[in-house]
XYZ file of C-alpha atoms in Angstrom:
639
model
C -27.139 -9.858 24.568
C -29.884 -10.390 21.910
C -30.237 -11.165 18.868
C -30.687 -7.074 17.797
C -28.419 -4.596 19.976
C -28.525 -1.211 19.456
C -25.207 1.202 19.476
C -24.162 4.403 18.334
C -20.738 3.433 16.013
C -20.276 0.172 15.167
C -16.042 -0.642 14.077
C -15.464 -3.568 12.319
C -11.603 -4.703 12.457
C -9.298 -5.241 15.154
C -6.252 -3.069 13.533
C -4.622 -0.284 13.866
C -7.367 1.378 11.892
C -10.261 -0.203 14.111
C -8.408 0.245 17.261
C -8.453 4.075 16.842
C -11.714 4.308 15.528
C -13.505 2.108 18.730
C -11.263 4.344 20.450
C -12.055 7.647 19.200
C -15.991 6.875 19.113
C -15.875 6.066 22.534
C -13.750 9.440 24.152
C -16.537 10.962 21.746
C -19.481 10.009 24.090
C -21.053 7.485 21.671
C -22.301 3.873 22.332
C -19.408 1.435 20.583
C -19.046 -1.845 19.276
C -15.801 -3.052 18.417
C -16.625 -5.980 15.918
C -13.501 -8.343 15.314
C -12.928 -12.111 14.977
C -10.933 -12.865 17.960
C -10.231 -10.591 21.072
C -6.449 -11.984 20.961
C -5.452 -10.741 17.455
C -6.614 -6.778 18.696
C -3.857 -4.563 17.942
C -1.847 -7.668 16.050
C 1.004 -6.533 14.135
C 1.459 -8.283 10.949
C 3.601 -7.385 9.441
C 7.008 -5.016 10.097
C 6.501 -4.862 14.331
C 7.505 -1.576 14.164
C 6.088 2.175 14.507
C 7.185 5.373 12.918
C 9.616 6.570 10.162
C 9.816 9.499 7.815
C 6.355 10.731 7.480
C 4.610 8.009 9.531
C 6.205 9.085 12.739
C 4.504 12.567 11.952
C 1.488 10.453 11.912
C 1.268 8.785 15.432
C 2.228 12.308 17.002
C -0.870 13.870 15.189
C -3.049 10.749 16.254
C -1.313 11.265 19.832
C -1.792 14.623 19.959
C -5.546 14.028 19.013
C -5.416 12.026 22.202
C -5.307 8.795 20.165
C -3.608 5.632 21.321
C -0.817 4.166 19.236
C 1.845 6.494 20.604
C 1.037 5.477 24.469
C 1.149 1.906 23.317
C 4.281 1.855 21.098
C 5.347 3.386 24.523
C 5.205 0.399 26.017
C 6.069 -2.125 24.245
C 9.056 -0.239 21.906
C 12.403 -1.882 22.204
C 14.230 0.147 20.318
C 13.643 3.633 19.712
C 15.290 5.543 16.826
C 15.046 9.423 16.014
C 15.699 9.231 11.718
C 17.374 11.992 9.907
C 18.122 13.097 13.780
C 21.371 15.335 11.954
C 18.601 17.505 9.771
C 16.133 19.897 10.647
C 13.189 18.875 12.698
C 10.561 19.398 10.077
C 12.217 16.131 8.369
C 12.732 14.347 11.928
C 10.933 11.055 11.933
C 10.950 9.055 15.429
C 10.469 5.204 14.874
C 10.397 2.151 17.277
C 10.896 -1.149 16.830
C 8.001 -3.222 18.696
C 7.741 -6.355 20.845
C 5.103 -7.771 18.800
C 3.393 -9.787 22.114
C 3.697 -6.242 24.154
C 1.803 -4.327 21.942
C -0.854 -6.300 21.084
C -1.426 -6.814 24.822
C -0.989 -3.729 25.895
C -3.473 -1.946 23.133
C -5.996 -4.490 24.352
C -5.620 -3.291 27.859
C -6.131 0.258 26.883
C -8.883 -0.841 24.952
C -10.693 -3.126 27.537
C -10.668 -0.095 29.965
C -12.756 2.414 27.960
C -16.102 3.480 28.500
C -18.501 3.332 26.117
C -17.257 0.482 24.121
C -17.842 -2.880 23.944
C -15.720 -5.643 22.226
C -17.453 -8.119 20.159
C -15.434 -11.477 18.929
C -17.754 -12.256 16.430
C -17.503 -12.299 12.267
C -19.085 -9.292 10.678
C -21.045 -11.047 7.428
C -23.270 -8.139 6.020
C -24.527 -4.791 6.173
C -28.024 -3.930 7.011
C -28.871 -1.148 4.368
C -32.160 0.561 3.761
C -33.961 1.323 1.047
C -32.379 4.985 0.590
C -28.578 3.562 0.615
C -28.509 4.209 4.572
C -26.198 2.031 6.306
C -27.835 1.168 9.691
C -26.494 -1.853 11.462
C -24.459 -4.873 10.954
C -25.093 -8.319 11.171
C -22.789 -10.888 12.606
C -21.720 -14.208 11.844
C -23.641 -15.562 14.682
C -27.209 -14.412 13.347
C -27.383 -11.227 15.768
C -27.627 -7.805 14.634
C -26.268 -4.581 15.473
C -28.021 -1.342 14.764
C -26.484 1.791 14.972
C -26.090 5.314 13.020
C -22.735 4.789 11.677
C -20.315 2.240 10.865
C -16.722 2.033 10.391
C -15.269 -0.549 7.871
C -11.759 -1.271 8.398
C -11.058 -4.750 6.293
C -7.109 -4.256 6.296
C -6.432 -7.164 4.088
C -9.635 -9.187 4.807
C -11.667 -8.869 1.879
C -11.526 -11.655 -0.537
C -7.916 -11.789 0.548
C -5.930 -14.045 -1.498
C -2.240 -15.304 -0.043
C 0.631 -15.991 -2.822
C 3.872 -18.488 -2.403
C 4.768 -18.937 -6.268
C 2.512 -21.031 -7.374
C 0.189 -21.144 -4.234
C -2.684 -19.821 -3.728
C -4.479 -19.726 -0.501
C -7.954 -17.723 0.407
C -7.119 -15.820 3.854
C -6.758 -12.354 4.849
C -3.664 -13.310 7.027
C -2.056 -16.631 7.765
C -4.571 -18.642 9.274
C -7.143 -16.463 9.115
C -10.308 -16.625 6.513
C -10.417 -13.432 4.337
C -13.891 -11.505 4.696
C -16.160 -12.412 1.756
C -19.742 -11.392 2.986
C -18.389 -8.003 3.402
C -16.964 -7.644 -0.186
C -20.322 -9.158 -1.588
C -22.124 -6.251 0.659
C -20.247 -3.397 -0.838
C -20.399 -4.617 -4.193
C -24.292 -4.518 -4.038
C -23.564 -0.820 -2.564
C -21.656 0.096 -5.895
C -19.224 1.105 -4.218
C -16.204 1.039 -6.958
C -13.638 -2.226 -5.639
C -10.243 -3.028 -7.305
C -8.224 -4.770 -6.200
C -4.190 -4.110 -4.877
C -1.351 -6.163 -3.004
C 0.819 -6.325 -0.321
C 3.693 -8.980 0.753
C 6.171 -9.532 4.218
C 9.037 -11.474 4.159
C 10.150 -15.125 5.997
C 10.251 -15.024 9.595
C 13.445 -16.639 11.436
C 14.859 -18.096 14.347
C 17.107 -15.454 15.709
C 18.784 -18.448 17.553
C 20.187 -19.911 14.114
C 21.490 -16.356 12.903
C 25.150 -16.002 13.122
C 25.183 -12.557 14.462
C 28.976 -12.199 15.329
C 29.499 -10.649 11.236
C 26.902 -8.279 11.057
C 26.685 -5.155 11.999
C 24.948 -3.938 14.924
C 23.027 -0.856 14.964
C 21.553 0.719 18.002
C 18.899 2.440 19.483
C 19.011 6.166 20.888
C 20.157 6.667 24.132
C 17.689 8.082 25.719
C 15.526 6.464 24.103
C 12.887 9.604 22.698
C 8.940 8.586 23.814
C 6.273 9.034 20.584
C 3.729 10.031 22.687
C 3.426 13.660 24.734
C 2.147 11.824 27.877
C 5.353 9.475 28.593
C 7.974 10.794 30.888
C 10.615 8.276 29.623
C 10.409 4.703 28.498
C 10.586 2.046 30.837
C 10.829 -0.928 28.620
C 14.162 -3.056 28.235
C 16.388 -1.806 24.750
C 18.021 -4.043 22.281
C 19.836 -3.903 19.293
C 18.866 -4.667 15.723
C 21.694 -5.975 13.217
C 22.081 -4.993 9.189
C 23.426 -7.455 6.595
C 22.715 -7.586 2.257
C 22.207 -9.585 -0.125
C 25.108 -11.404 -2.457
C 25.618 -11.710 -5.625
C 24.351 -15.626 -5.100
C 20.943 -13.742 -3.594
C 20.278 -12.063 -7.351
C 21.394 -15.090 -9.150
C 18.882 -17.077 -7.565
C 16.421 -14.911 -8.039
C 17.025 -13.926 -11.483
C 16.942 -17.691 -12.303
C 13.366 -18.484 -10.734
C 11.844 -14.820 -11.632
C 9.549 -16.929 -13.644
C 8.004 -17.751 -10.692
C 7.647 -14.667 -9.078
C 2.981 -14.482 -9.245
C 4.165 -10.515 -9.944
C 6.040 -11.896 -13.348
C 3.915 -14.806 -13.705
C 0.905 -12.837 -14.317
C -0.744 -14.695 -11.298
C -1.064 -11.448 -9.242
C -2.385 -8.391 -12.102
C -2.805 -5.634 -9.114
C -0.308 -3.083 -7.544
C 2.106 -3.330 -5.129
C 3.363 -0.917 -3.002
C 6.175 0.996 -4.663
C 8.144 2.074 -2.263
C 8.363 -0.952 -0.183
C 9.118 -3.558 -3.295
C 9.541 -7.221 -2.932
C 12.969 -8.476 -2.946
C 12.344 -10.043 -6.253
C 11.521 -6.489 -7.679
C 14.242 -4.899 -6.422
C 16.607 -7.342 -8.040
C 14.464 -6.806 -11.615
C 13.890 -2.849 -11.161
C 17.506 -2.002 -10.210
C 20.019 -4.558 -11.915
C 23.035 -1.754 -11.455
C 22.836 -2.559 -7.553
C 24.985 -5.491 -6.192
C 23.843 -5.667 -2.780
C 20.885 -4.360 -0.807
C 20.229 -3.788 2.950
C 18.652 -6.266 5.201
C 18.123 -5.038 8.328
C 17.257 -7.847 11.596
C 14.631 -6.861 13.803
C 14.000 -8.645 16.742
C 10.247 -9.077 17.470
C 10.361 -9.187 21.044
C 12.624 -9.471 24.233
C 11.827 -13.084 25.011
C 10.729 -13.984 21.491
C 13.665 -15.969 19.159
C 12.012 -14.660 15.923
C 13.492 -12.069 13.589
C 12.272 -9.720 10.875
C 14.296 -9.665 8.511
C 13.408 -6.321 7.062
C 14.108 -6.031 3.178
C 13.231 -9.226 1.695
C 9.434 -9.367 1.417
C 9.067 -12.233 -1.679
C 6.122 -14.016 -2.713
C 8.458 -16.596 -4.443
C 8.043 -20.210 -3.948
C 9.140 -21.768 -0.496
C 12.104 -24.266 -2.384
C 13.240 -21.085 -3.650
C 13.091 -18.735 -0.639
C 15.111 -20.966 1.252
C 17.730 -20.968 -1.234
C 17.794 -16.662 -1.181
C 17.581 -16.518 2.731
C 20.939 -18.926 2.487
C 22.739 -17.077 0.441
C 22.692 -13.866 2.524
C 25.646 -13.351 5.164
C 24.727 -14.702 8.339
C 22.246 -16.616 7.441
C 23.392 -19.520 6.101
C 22.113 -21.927 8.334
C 18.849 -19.857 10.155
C 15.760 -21.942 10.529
C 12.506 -20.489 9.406
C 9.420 -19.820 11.402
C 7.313 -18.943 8.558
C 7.804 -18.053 4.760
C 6.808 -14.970 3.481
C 4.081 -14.494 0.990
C 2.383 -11.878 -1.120
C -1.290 -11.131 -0.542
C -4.025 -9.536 -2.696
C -6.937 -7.966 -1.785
C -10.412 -5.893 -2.478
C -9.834 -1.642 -1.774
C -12.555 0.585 -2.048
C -11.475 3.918 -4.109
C -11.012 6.853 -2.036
C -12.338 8.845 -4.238
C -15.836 7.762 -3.278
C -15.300 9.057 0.099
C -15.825 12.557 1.864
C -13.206 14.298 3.277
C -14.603 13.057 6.750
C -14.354 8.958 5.398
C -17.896 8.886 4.844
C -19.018 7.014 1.392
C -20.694 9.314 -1.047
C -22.379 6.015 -2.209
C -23.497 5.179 1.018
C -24.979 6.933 4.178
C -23.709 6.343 7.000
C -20.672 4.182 6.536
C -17.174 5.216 6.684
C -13.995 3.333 5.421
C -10.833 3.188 7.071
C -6.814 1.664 6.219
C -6.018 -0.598 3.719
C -9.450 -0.634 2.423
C -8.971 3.189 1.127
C -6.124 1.895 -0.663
C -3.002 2.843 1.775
C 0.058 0.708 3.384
C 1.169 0.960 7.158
C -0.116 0.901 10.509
C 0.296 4.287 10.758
C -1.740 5.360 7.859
C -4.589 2.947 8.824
C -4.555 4.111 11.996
C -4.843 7.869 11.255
C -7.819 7.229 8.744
C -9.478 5.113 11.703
C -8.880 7.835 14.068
C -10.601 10.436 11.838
C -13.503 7.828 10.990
C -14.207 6.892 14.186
C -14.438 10.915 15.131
C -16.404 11.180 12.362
C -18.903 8.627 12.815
C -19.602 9.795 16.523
C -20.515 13.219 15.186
C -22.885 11.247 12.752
C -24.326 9.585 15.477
C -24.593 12.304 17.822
C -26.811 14.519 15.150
C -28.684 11.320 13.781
C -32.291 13.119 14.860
C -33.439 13.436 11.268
C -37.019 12.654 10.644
C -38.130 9.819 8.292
C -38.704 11.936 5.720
C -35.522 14.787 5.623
C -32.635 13.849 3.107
C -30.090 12.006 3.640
C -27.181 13.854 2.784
C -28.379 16.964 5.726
C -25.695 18.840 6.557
C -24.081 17.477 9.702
C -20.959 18.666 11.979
C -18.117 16.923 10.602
C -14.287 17.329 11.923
C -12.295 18.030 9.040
C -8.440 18.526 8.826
C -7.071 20.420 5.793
C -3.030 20.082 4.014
C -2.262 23.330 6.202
C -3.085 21.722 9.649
C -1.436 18.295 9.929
C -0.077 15.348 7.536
C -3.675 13.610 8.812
C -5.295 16.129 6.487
C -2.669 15.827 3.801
C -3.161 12.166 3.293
C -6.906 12.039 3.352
C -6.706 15.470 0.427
C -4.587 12.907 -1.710
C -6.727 9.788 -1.149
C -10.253 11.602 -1.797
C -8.736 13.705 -4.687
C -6.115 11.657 -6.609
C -7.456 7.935 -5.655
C -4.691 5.129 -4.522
C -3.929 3.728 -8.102
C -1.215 2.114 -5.908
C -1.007 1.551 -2.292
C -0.461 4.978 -0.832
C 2.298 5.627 1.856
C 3.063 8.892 3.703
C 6.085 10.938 2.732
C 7.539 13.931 4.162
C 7.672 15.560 0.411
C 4.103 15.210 0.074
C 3.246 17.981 3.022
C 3.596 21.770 1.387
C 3.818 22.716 4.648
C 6.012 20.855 6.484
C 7.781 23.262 7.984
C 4.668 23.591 10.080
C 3.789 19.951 10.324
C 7.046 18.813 12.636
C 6.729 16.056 14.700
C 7.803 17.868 17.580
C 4.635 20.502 17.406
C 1.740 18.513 16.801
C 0.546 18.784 20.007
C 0.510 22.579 19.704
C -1.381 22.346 16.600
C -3.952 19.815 17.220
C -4.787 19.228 20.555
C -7.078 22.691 21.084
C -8.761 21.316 18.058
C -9.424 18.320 19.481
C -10.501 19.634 22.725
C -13.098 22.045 20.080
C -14.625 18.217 18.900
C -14.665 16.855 22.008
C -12.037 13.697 21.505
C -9.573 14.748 24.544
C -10.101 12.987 27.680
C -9.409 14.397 30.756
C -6.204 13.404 31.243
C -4.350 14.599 27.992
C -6.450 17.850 29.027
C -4.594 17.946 31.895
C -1.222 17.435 30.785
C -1.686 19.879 27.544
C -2.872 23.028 29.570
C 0.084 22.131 31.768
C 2.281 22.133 28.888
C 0.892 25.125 27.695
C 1.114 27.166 30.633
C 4.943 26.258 30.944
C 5.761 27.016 27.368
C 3.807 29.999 27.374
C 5.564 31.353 31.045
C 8.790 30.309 29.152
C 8.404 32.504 25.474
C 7.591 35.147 27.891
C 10.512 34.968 30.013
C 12.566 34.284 26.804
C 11.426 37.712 25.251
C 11.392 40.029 28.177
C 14.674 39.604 29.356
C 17.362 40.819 27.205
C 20.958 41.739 27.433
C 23.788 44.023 24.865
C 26.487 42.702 23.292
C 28.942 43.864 26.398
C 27.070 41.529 28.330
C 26.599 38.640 26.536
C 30.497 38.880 26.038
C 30.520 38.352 29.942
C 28.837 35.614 29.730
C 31.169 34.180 26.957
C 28.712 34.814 23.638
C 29.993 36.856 21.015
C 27.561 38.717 18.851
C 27.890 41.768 16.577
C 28.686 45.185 19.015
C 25.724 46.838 17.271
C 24.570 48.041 20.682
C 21.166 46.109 20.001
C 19.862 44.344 22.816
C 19.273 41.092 21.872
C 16.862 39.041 23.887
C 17.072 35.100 25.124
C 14.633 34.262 22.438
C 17.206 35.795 19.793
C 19.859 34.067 20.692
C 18.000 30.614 20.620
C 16.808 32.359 17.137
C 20.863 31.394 16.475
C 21.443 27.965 14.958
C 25.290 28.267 15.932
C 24.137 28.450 19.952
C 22.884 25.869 21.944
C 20.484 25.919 24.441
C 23.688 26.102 27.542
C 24.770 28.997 26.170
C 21.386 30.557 25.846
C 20.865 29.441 29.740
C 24.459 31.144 30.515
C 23.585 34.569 29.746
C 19.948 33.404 30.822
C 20.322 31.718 33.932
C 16.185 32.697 34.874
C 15.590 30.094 32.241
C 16.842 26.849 33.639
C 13.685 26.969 36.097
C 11.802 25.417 32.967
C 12.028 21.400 32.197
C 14.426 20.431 29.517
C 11.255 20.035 26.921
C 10.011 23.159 26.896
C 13.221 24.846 26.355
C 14.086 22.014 23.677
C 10.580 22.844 22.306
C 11.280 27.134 22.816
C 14.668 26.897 21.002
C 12.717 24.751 17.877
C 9.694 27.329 17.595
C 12.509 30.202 17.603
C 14.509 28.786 15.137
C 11.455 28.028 12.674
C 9.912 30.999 12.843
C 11.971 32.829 10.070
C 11.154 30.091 7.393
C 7.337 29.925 8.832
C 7.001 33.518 7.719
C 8.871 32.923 4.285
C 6.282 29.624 3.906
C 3.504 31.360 4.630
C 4.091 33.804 1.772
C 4.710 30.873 -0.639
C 0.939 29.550 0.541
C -0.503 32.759 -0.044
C 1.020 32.789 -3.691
C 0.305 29.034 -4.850
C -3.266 29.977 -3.610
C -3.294 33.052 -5.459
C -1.869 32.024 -8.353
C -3.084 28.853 -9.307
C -4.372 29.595 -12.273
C -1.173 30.978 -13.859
C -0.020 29.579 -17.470
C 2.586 27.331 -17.739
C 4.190 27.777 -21.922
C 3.492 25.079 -23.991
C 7.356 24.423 -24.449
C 8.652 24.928 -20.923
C 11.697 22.654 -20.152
C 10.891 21.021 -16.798
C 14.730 19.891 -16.545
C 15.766 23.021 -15.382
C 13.432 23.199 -12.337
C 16.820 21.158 -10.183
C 14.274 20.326 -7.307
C 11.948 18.334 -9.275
C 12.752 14.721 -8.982
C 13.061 12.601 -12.324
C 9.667 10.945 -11.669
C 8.019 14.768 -11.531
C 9.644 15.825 -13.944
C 8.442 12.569 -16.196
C 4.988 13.141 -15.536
C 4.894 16.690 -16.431
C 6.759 16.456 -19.737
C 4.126 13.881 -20.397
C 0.929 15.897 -19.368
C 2.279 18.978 -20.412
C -0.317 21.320 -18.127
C -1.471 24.311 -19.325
C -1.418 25.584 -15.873
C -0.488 25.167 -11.792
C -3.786 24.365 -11.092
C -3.702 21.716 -13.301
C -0.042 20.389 -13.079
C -1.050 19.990 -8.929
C -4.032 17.734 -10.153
C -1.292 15.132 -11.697
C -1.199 11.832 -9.504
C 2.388 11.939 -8.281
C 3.120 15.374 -8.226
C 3.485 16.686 -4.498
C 2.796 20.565 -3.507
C 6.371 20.833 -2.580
C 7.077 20.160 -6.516
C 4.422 22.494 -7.140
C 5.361 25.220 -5.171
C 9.077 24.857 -7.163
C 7.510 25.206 -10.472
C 5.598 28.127 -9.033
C 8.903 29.732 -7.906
C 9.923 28.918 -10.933
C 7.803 29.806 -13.618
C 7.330 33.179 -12.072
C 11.168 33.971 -11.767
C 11.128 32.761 -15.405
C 8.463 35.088 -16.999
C 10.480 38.121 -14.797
C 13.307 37.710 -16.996
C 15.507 35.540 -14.891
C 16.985 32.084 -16.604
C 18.550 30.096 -13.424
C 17.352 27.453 -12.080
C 15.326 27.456 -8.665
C 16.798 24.750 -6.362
């Protein structure tokens, strides 16, 4: 290689953010570069080694679905799999796996290593090579060699001018060990592209060997254990158990005593954490009432002795973070791997950015993860999947002559709030900025009784085969899938049977004399899917998934219509007036933090009460409800 190599997309970062972007680029067609400091830390995990929740489990299905590649690797390397909220509806369903930490990272590098079009670089990234018209064009490396391309993707994580914080400590890195990216930060300040600053912590790492697991409580995986992506069959890999404990009263003394010494009391650290994953410290400060809070042990691999202990990120000093990990139950005498620390870093404002990650300030680079302000794999990984699409269509239509502008229309690939959480997350980062670190919530989707988990295949997949990211083998299996589902809703409505019969076959339903079809009954949220296949029997032909899938469409599809009507109204009426002296306690399905903001704001109307950092559409959608039952003449409250 020389010392100027020309690609399409150029990635810098090894992350979950960088991983999908390389990724995507490449199933695009493009030329790649995957630009990251070491080949061994691709796909590192470093933080939580774990994938999914409530809201970020939505997440990796969409980037699945999108044929992306954190649900095939979580896959493989899970070791315990979890289905959250698995008792409520499956709009709210958020599947989550705990990782081995050493199987994930090599099995993304595998995956990677075996695409075409992209190349792997372990080189630093030190600058951008910019033009004179604010064009982004190439990168140069560490090691004096350039790379020119049409796009790049910047995914930093916690790399730029990363600071690391143990009380008093202060340590320049952008991980342990690692140096924090400085060139970088220096090249996007001379952009003007608009930097703050914002922080993150993780908690002590221990020798599961020392913990004295005999009083805690176990808690265990699901059995079967459910797969994130729609390509695995089942999952292969070895299941454990992960164990809970809390903190003691000794735990908030101690901490209360040296909260002096906290850099987030201090004054040391002046930027944002993430609120709703709070240092231990803050939790003690922020919610005094509480005597105890959970801690829950996660192993970080099958033949690794070290433990997350989930819970307890600090960026207290070391004397005194041995003195709270001994006074929690069970832990009295662990040995620690590694201390846990708080780090700060630069973020780029979101609002800068298109809705296809693209910088308004600058041409041809697009921003990705923890560098748009956001917390989580899952979130990085979503923004890199999108960039990395993104940038390939860039690429792809980069024929402009010298002398055309720069902002030309071009083919982007765009997701909006009604299509997938994806597009919900990249509406609030480009419209309402990341004045904290921004994590994905269920409550933040106005549509989520579209956007399950379960259906994001369904919704994304044909428009990912429309941009071209689908390779041949999710094609494959989706027109499969489709075929069978489709057979299946047909043999589901056609056949039908009256009351008299279904009474045969041991369902009781009204003796209306309506014929009620096998899609009805699965309509029925007291029937299961056996007795559906009693009176049914033509139905068990069909794999266990797509009736599973059948009976979830068919029970949805009631509330679908009912949503769709409240879409069409907070559309149409987003300009209505809200009084000056409305009483937002009496809307009972605002939380206390909505309702804060918009007694302080006071908006005049929707429009503007949705343009309120904080407030989700779901809130807005109750105040529509609301407001509108209110000027009818009605005086209850909407729950």
């Amino acid at each position: 290689m020389g010392n100027d190599v020309q690609f399409d997309v150029v990635v810098i970062g090894g992350g979950h953010a960088g991983c999908e972007a390389a990724a995507a680029a490449a199933r695009m067609g493009v030329k790649t570069a995957l630009v990251t400091h070491k080949f061994d830390t691709i796909g590192a995990m470093s933080c939580n080694p774990a994938i999914g929740g409530l809201g970020k489990g939505h997440l990796v299905r969409e980037i699945d679905a999108l044929d992306g590649v954190m649900g095939r690797v979580i896959d493989q390397s899970g070791i315990q799999f979890r289905m959250l909220n698995a008792s409520k509806g499956p709009a709210v369903r958020g599947p989550r796996a705990q990782a081995d930490r050493k199987l994930y990272r090599e099995a993304m590098q595998a995956l990677l290593s075996e695409y075409e079009n992209l190349t792997i670089i372990a080189c630093g990234a030190d600058d951008l090579i910019v033009d004179e018209n604010q064009l982004v064009s190439g990168v140069a490396l560490a090691d004096g060699r350039c790379l020119t391309c049409a796009s790049v993707v910047l995914t930093t994580g916690t790399f730029l001018r990363g600071i690391i914080h143990q009380g008093e400590t202060q340590i320049p890195a952008g991980r342990v060990g690692e140096e924090p990216s400085v060139g970088l930060a220096l090249a996007l300040e001379r952009l003007n592209l608009p930097l703050s600053r914002l922080k993150t912590g993780t908690p002590a790492r221990l020798d599961g060997r020392t913990i004295d697991w005999s009083i805690l409580e176990e808690q265990k995986g699901d059995e079967p254990p459910i797969p994130f992506s729609f390509m695995t069959d089942k999952i292969t890999v070895p299941q454990i158990s992960c164990y809970m404990t809390y903190t003691s009263a000794k735990t908030h003394e101690v901490i209360r005593e040296n909260i002096h010494r906290a850099p987030m009391y201090s004054g040391q650290i002046k930027s944002r954490g993430p609120r709703y994953c709070p240092s231990i410290e803050d939790k003690i400060m922020r919610f005094a009432d509480k005597e105890r809070h959970q801690i829950f042990l996660e192993p970080e691999g099958l033949d690794d002795p070290t433990v997350y202990p989930n819970g307890i990120s600090t960026s207290l000093p070391i004397d005194v973070q041995d003195q709270i990990i001994r006074s929690i139950p069970g832990l009295e005498n662990v040995e620690v791997f590694q201390y846990g620390y708080a780090i700060e870093y630069d973020f780029c404002d979101p609002r800068d950015l298109m809705p296809s990650l693209e910088s308004k300030s600058a041409a041809g680079l697009f921003l990705a993860g923890q560098i748009n302000g956001t917390t989580g794999y899952e979130e990085a990984a979503a923004q890199g999947l999108m960039a990395g699409i993104n940038a390939a269509l860039r690429a792809r239509g980069e024929c402009l002559s010298q002398g055309e502008e720069k902002n030309v229309s071009r083919e982007t690939f765009i997701l909006d709030r009604s299509e997938a959480y994806i597009g919900v997350m990249i509406d609030d980062l480009i419209t309402r900025g990341a004045p904290e670190p921004y994590r994905m919530f269920t409550s933040r989707a106005e549509y989520r009784l579209r956007l399950r988990a379960d259906n994001a295949d369904q919704r994304l997949t044909p428009r990912g085969i429309e941009v071209g990211c689908i390779g041949f083998a999710r094609l494959a299996h989706w027109e499969e899938k489709l075929s069978l589902l489709s057979k299946a809703r047909e043999v589901a409505e056609e056949n039908a049977k009256s009351p008299n019969e279904l009474e045969f076959s041991g369902i009781s339903v009204n003796r209306d004399g309506i014929r009620r079809s096998a899609m009805d009954l699965l309509r029925m949220p007291n029937l299961s899917i056996e007795d559906t296949l009693s009176a049914f029997p033509e139905l068990s032909n069909f794999p266990r998934p797509i009736l599973e899938q059948l009976e979830i469409d068919a029970l949805y599809s009631g509330y679908l219509d009912r949503q769709d009507s409240d879409i069409a109204a907070y559309k149409k009426d987003e300009n209505l007036i809200i009084p000056s002296d409305f009483d937002y306690m009496k809307v009972g399905s605002l939380s206390n933090e909505i309702r804060s903001k918009l007694q302080e704001v006071r908006p005049a109307t929707l429009g503007a009460a949705s343009r309120i950092p904080g407030v989700t559409p779901a809130a807005i959608v109750a105040l529509l409800r609301f407001v509108k039952r209110k000027s009818n003449g009605s005086v209850s409250d909407v729950a």
